[in-house]
Amino acid sequence: MAAGTFHGFPPFDEDELRHLVTNLGDIAVKPEDVLQETHADQLFTTETLLQLITESSHKRIITSHQGAGTLGISSFWKASRHLDTANATALPIFIFLAVPESIVGVREAWRCILCTLISEISSHITCVPPEKLKESGIWGGQFSQKYFQLDGPSEYEEGTSDEEGDSIDALIDLLLALQHCDYQFYSEPGESSSGLLPIEHPFIVVADRLGRFSCDAGEGYRACFDQAVDATVLGKMGGKIFYIEEEG
């Protein structure tokens, strides 16, 4: 991924990030829009979910049976909504990456995944260092239009160059560059709890069956997505990611 130099564009700062996230939010997918209507026996209880989070390393694959569809992530999501009743000492912050079944195109799917993840993690950013972002090839202003270009070829597909990359390439570059930002994952105690330390919340990403979009044309996207997640979500943010995949 080439950093490049783009003179004439303003630096990418907190204001630029807020403006960009507003637009990316129109593409991002809320889990309830995909998972609300999934009806099945729960695979996770609040207790088993907390145990899974506590005992897992930064990255883990969770298998569901062949043909389960959204059952795996839906069960995870529904259990997470009841964690506030599970006497958890630090309630996790969850991001669910669930692609609607109506989306079957590889680029469309990765665009949905990336816009959702970037929008969600950006709400926890407290400082954007323009110089560091510039060094990573991220600028503001009209430069941000590249995140919404759907029809260009990918730099990860044979026969294309860095300059021809589409919005997926650009979004992956942005996710990778966000490792240079500062994040906050704690909440202040209420007024009645004066004197107590802030409550830190573990950060958990749950991704639904990314293997569907990781073959052939999506193979390059997946490899670079994993690199960006490792650097930003796991490395800088200290989070965890659970990949839910069907067995077989």
mmCIF file of C-alpha atoms in Angstrom, residues 1-247:
data_model
loop_
_atom_site.group_PDB
_atom_site.id
_atom_site.type_symbol
_atom_site.label_atom_id
_atom_site.label_comp_id
_atom_site.label_asym_id
_atom_site.label_seq_id
_atom_site.Cartn_x
_atom_site.Cartn_y
_atom_site.Cartn_z
ATOM 1 C CA MET A 1 0.000 0.000 0.000
ATOM 2 C CA ALA A 2 1.655 3.169 -1.144
ATOM 3 C CA ALA A 3 1.659 6.187 1.137
ATOM 4 C CA GLY A 4 2.106 8.749 -1.624
ATOM 5 C CA THR A 5 2.156 12.540 -1.383
ATOM 6 C CA PHE A 6 -0.908 14.585 -2.315
ATOM 7 C CA HIS A 7 -0.209 18.310 -2.235
ATOM 8 C CA GLY A 8 -3.239 20.567 -2.157
ATOM 9 C CA PHE A 9 -5.328 18.412 0.174
ATOM 10 C CA PRO A 10 -5.862 19.568 3.766
ATOM 11 C CA PRO A 11 -4.514 17.437 6.616
ATOM 12 C CA PHE A 12 -6.690 14.687 8.055
ATOM 13 C CA ASP A 13 -7.681 15.768 11.573
ATOM 14 C CA GLU A 14 -10.560 15.250 14.021
ATOM 15 C CA ASP A 15 -12.941 17.412 11.965
ATOM 16 C CA GLU A 16 -12.123 15.473 8.802
ATOM 17 C CA LEU A 17 -12.661 12.197 10.648
ATOM 18 C CA ARG A 18 -16.066 13.280 11.962
ATOM 19 C CA HIS A 19 -17.153 14.366 8.481
ATOM 20 C CA LEU A 20 -15.949 11.114 6.933
ATOM 21 C CA VAL A 21 -17.577 8.924 9.572
ATOM 22 C CA THR A 22 -20.911 10.670 9.005
ATOM 23 C CA ASN A 23 -20.776 9.568 5.369
ATOM 24 C CA LEU A 24 -19.435 6.090 6.099
ATOM 25 C CA GLY A 25 -22.238 5.648 8.609
ATOM 26 C CA ASP A 26 -24.722 5.689 5.733
ATOM 27 C CA ILE A 27 -23.082 2.491 4.440
ATOM 28 C CA ALA A 28 -22.376 0.861 7.799
ATOM 29 C CA VAL A 29 -24.728 -1.916 8.918
ATOM 30 C CA LYS A 30 -26.323 -2.107 12.363
ATOM 31 C CA PRO A 31 -26.508 -5.689 13.678
ATOM 32 C CA GLU A 32 -30.201 -5.407 14.524
ATOM 33 C CA ASP A 33 -30.953 -4.709 10.853
ATOM 34 C CA VAL A 34 -29.465 -8.095 9.908
ATOM 35 C CA LEU A 35 -29.962 -10.271 12.978
ATOM 36 C CA GLN A 36 -33.206 -9.145 14.606
ATOM 37 C CA GLU A 37 -35.357 -11.698 12.775
ATOM 38 C CA THR A 38 -33.076 -14.707 13.325
ATOM 39 C CA HIS A 39 -34.999 -17.222 15.435
ATOM 40 C CA ALA A 40 -33.176 -20.231 16.866
ATOM 41 C CA ASP A 41 -32.037 -21.777 20.119
ATOM 42 C CA GLN A 42 -29.341 -19.728 21.792
ATOM 43 C CA LEU A 43 -25.811 -21.058 21.342
ATOM 44 C CA PHE A 44 -24.452 -18.611 23.914
ATOM 45 C CA THR A 45 -25.608 -17.599 27.362
ATOM 46 C CA THR A 46 -24.280 -14.516 29.116
ATOM 47 C CA GLU A 47 -22.129 -16.758 31.293
ATOM 48 C CA THR A 48 -20.588 -18.713 28.410
ATOM 49 C CA LEU A 49 -20.062 -15.487 26.488
ATOM 50 C CA LEU A 50 -18.181 -13.860 29.357
ATOM 51 C CA GLN A 51 -16.092 -17.003 29.788
ATOM 52 C CA LEU A 52 -15.268 -17.009 26.076
ATOM 53 C CA ILE A 53 -14.182 -13.372 26.184
ATOM 54 C CA THR A 54 -12.087 -13.851 29.311
ATOM 55 C CA GLU A 55 -10.323 -17.025 28.201
ATOM 56 C CA SER A 56 -9.715 -16.177 24.539
ATOM 57 C CA SER A 57 -6.557 -14.673 23.124
ATOM 58 C CA HIS A 58 -6.713 -11.657 20.828
ATOM 59 C CA LYS A 59 -7.963 -13.700 17.872
ATOM 60 C CA ARG A 60 -10.251 -16.734 17.786
ATOM 61 C CA ILE A 61 -12.290 -18.704 15.245
ATOM 62 C CA ILE A 62 -15.701 -19.915 16.422
ATOM 63 C CA THR A 63 -17.355 -22.587 14.277
ATOM 64 C CA SER A 64 -21.054 -23.045 13.652
ATOM 65 C CA HIS A 65 -22.597 -25.977 11.785
ATOM 66 C CA GLN A 66 -22.763 -26.044 7.999
ATOM 67 C CA GLY A 67 -25.711 -24.035 6.744
ATOM 68 C CA ALA A 68 -26.204 -22.206 10.037
ATOM 69 C CA GLY A 69 -26.183 -18.852 8.284
ATOM 70 C CA THR A 70 -26.465 -15.962 10.717
ATOM 71 C CA LEU A 71 -27.311 -18.263 13.645
ATOM 72 C CA GLY A 72 -23.804 -18.114 15.130
ATOM 73 C CA ILE A 73 -23.400 -14.352 15.169
ATOM 74 C CA SER A 74 -27.070 -13.789 16.023
ATOM 75 C CA SER A 75 -26.735 -15.915 19.160
ATOM 76 C CA PHE A 76 -23.565 -14.008 20.088
ATOM 77 C CA TRP A 77 -25.327 -10.682 19.521
ATOM 78 C CA LYS A 78 -28.440 -11.584 21.510
ATOM 79 C CA ALA A 79 -26.375 -12.834 24.454
ATOM 80 C CA SER A 80 -24.283 -9.644 24.403
ATOM 81 C CA ARG A 81 -27.402 -7.523 24.850
ATOM 82 C CA HIS A 82 -28.012 -9.111 28.256
ATOM 83 C CA LEU A 83 -24.512 -8.795 29.646
ATOM 84 C CA ASP A 84 -25.593 -5.856 31.786
ATOM 85 C CA THR A 85 -27.531 -8.343 33.908
ATOM 86 C CA ALA A 86 -24.626 -10.778 34.243
ATOM 87 C CA ASN A 87 -22.775 -8.875 36.994
ATOM 88 C CA ALA A 88 -19.856 -8.259 34.661
ATOM 89 C CA THR A 89 -17.158 -6.087 36.225
ATOM 90 C CA ALA A 90 -16.343 -4.461 32.884
ATOM 91 C CA LEU A 91 -18.970 -4.613 30.159
ATOM 92 C CA PRO A 92 -17.373 -5.169 26.743
ATOM 93 C CA ILE A 93 -17.853 -2.832 23.818
ATOM 94 C CA PHE A 94 -18.994 -4.951 20.868
ATOM 95 C CA ILE A 95 -18.822 -4.333 17.128
ATOM 96 C CA PHE A 96 -20.682 -6.839 14.962
ATOM 97 C CA LEU A 97 -19.651 -7.182 11.323
ATOM 98 C CA ALA A 98 -22.651 -8.845 9.682
ATOM 99 C CA VAL A 99 -23.205 -8.526 5.934
ATOM 100 C CA PRO A 100 -26.859 -8.623 4.806
ATOM 101 C CA GLU A 101 -27.720 -11.751 2.807
ATOM 102 C CA SER A 102 -28.820 -9.490 -0.048
ATOM 103 C CA ILE A 103 -25.178 -8.491 -0.600
ATOM 104 C CA VAL A 104 -23.356 -11.152 -2.605
ATOM 105 C CA GLY A 105 -20.679 -9.138 -4.429
ATOM 106 C CA VAL A 106 -17.192 -9.333 -2.938
ATOM 107 C CA ARG A 107 -16.426 -5.609 -3.154
ATOM 108 C CA GLU A 108 -19.843 -4.632 -1.859
ATOM 109 C CA ALA A 109 -19.397 -6.969 1.097
ATOM 110 C CA TRP A 110 -15.926 -5.686 2.006
ATOM 111 C CA ARG A 111 -17.122 -2.105 1.651
ATOM 112 C CA CYS A 112 -19.936 -2.848 4.103
ATOM 113 C CA ILE A 113 -17.536 -4.564 6.546
ATOM 114 C CA LEU A 114 -14.940 -1.798 6.445
ATOM 115 C CA CYS A 115 -17.401 1.098 6.687
ATOM 116 C CA THR A 116 -19.036 -0.537 9.702
ATOM 117 C CA LEU A 117 -15.750 -1.231 11.494
ATOM 118 C CA ILE A 118 -14.216 2.187 10.786
ATOM 119 C CA SER A 119 -17.399 4.022 11.792
ATOM 120 C CA GLU A 120 -17.631 2.144 15.072
ATOM 121 C CA ILE A 121 -14.004 2.394 16.189
ATOM 122 C CA SER A 122 -13.863 6.071 15.220
ATOM 123 C CA SER A 123 -16.413 6.922 17.903
ATOM 124 C CA HIS A 124 -13.732 6.024 20.463
ATOM 125 C CA ILE A 125 -10.927 8.109 18.941
ATOM 126 C CA THR A 126 -9.768 10.999 21.120
ATOM 127 C CA CYS A 127 -6.857 12.301 19.039
ATOM 128 C CA VAL A 128 -6.014 12.206 15.323
ATOM 129 C CA PRO A 129 -2.355 13.081 14.552
ATOM 130 C CA PRO A 130 -2.398 14.722 11.073
ATOM 131 C CA GLU A 131 1.345 14.255 10.505
ATOM 132 C CA LYS A 132 1.191 10.530 11.199
ATOM 133 C CA LEU A 133 -1.843 10.169 8.970
ATOM 134 C CA LYS A 134 -0.056 12.116 6.237
ATOM 135 C CA GLU A 135 2.891 9.736 6.463
ATOM 136 C CA SER A 136 0.404 6.903 5.935
ATOM 137 C CA GLY A 137 -1.017 8.596 2.834
ATOM 138 C CA ILE A 138 -4.254 9.787 4.461
ATOM 139 C CA TRP A 139 -5.447 13.329 3.710
ATOM 140 C CA GLY A 140 -8.650 15.306 4.100
ATOM 141 C CA GLY A 141 -10.913 17.298 1.806
ATOM 142 C CA GLN A 142 -11.660 15.878 -1.629
ATOM 143 C CA PHE A 143 -9.141 13.090 -0.981
ATOM 144 C CA SER A 144 -11.898 11.380 1.018
ATOM 145 C CA GLN A 145 -13.958 10.880 -2.134
ATOM 146 C CA LYS A 146 -11.826 7.837 -2.944
ATOM 147 C CA TYR A 147 -13.542 5.933 -0.122
ATOM 148 C CA PHE A 148 -16.785 6.008 -2.083
ATOM 149 C CA GLN A 149 -15.570 5.047 -5.573
ATOM 150 C CA LEU A 150 -17.096 1.665 -6.342
ATOM 151 C CA ASP A 151 -16.100 0.877 -9.890
ATOM 152 C CA GLY A 152 -12.315 1.145 -9.984
ATOM 153 C CA PRO A 153 -10.113 -1.976 -10.159
ATOM 154 C CA SER A 154 -8.225 -3.115 -7.085
ATOM 155 C CA GLU A 155 -4.487 -2.824 -6.582
ATOM 156 C CA TYR A 156 -4.658 -6.380 -5.224
ATOM 157 C CA GLU A 157 -5.969 -7.762 -8.490
ATOM 158 C CA GLU A 158 -3.537 -8.784 -11.198
ATOM 159 C CA GLY A 159 -2.633 -6.177 -13.773
ATOM 160 C CA THR A 160 -3.526 -3.072 -11.783
ATOM 161 C CA SER A 161 -1.377 -0.427 -10.144
ATOM 162 C CA ASP A 162 -1.525 1.429 -6.843
ATOM 163 C CA GLU A 163 -3.050 4.471 -8.517
ATOM 164 C CA GLU A 164 -5.957 2.381 -9.855
ATOM 165 C CA GLY A 165 -7.103 1.077 -6.483
ATOM 166 C CA ASP A 166 -10.802 1.206 -5.625
ATOM 167 C CA SER A 167 -12.575 2.285 -2.461
ATOM 168 C CA ILE A 168 -11.862 -1.028 -0.717
ATOM 169 C CA ASP A 169 -8.115 -0.491 -1.001
ATOM 170 C CA ALA A 170 -8.529 3.051 0.336
ATOM 171 C CA LEU A 171 -10.665 1.939 3.278
ATOM 172 C CA ILE A 172 -8.133 -0.742 4.221
ATOM 173 C CA ASP A 173 -5.376 1.893 4.100
ATOM 174 C CA LEU A 174 -7.472 4.130 6.373
ATOM 175 C CA LEU A 175 -8.134 1.323 8.858
ATOM 176 C CA LEU A 176 -4.417 0.575 8.978
ATOM 177 C CA ALA A 177 -3.553 4.259 9.469
ATOM 178 C CA LEU A 178 -5.978 4.594 12.378
ATOM 179 C CA GLN A 179 -3.454 2.687 14.491
ATOM 180 C CA HIS A 180 -1.746 6.077 14.963
ATOM 181 C CA CYS A 181 -4.790 7.597 16.695
ATOM 182 C CA ASP A 182 -5.480 7.638 20.424
ATOM 183 C CA TYR A 183 -8.504 5.761 21.788
ATOM 184 C CA GLN A 184 -10.581 5.764 24.948
ATOM 185 C CA PHE A 185 -12.411 2.685 26.192
ATOM 186 C CA TYR A 186 -13.529 3.665 29.645
ATOM 187 C CA SER A 187 -16.454 5.423 31.238
ATOM 188 C CA GLU A 188 -16.423 7.692 34.254
ATOM 189 C CA PRO A 189 -18.275 6.513 37.389
ATOM 190 C CA GLY A 190 -21.603 8.175 38.104
ATOM 191 C CA GLU A 191 -21.996 11.081 40.511
ATOM 192 C CA SER A 192 -22.924 8.687 43.307
ATOM 193 C CA SER A 193 -19.640 6.814 42.775
ATOM 194 C CA SER A 194 -17.243 9.708 43.283
ATOM 195 C CA GLY A 195 -13.723 8.631 44.076
ATOM 196 C CA LEU A 196 -13.949 5.401 42.083
ATOM 197 C CA LEU A 197 -11.618 4.755 39.180
ATOM 198 C CA PRO A 198 -12.950 4.925 35.598
ATOM 199 C CA ILE A 199 -14.401 1.649 34.316
ATOM 200 C CA GLU A 200 -12.384 0.197 31.448
ATOM 201 C CA HIS A 201 -14.304 -1.732 28.801
ATOM 202 C CA PRO A 202 -12.727 -4.528 26.732
ATOM 203 C CA PHE A 203 -13.231 -4.078 23.004
ATOM 204 C CA ILE A 204 -14.613 -7.033 21.015
ATOM 205 C CA VAL A 205 -15.159 -7.357 17.245
ATOM 206 C CA VAL A 206 -17.345 -10.243 16.051
ATOM 207 C CA ALA A 207 -17.151 -10.977 12.310
ATOM 208 C CA ASP A 208 -19.701 -13.162 10.557
ATOM 209 C CA ARG A 209 -18.419 -15.661 7.965
ATOM 210 C CA LEU A 210 -15.803 -13.528 6.251
ATOM 211 C CA GLY A 211 -14.691 -16.692 4.466
ATOM 212 C CA ARG A 212 -17.574 -16.126 2.045
ATOM 213 C CA PHE A 213 -15.749 -13.086 0.720
ATOM 214 C CA SER A 214 -12.137 -14.244 1.075
ATOM 215 C CA CYS A 215 -11.646 -16.421 -2.008
ATOM 216 C CA ASP A 216 -10.595 -15.501 -5.533
ATOM 217 C CA ALA A 217 -11.117 -11.729 -5.937
ATOM 218 C CA GLY A 218 -11.514 -11.306 -2.180
ATOM 219 C CA GLU A 219 -8.306 -13.084 -1.169
ATOM 220 C CA GLY A 220 -6.166 -9.949 -1.365
ATOM 221 C CA TYR A 221 -8.741 -7.894 0.489
ATOM 222 C CA ARG A 222 -8.856 -10.440 3.312
ATOM 223 C CA ALA A 223 -5.079 -10.607 3.719
ATOM 224 C CA CYS A 224 -4.768 -6.820 3.956
ATOM 225 C CA PHE A 225 -7.860 -6.530 6.159
ATOM 226 C CA ASP A 226 -6.299 -8.968 8.621
ATOM 227 C CA GLN A 227 -3.069 -6.940 8.646
ATOM 228 C CA ALA A 228 -4.978 -3.723 9.352
ATOM 229 C CA VAL A 229 -7.044 -5.360 12.104
ATOM 230 C CA ASP A 230 -3.898 -6.787 13.703
ATOM 231 C CA ALA A 231 -2.255 -3.354 13.743
ATOM 232 C CA THR A 232 -5.203 -1.156 14.734
ATOM 233 C CA VAL A 233 -7.819 -3.234 16.543
ATOM 234 C CA LEU A 234 -5.582 -5.799 18.238
ATOM 235 C CA GLY A 235 -2.316 -3.889 18.494
ATOM 236 C CA LYS A 236 -3.191 -0.267 19.214
ATOM 237 C CA MET A 237 -6.651 -0.728 20.727
ATOM 238 C CA GLY A 238 -5.856 -3.910 22.638
ATOM 239 C CA GLY A 239 -9.068 -5.496 21.386
ATOM 240 C CA LYS A 240 -10.095 -9.009 20.438
ATOM 241 C CA ILE A 241 -11.721 -10.358 17.292
ATOM 242 C CA PHE A 242 -13.877 -13.467 16.964
ATOM 243 C CA TYR A 243 -14.324 -14.885 13.472
ATOM 244 C CA ILE A 244 -17.504 -16.947 13.186
ATOM 245 C CA GLU A 245 -17.262 -19.471 10.337
ATOM 246 C CA GLU A 246 -19.310 -22.480 9.290
ATOM 247 C CA GLU A 247 -17.507 -25.798 9.678
#
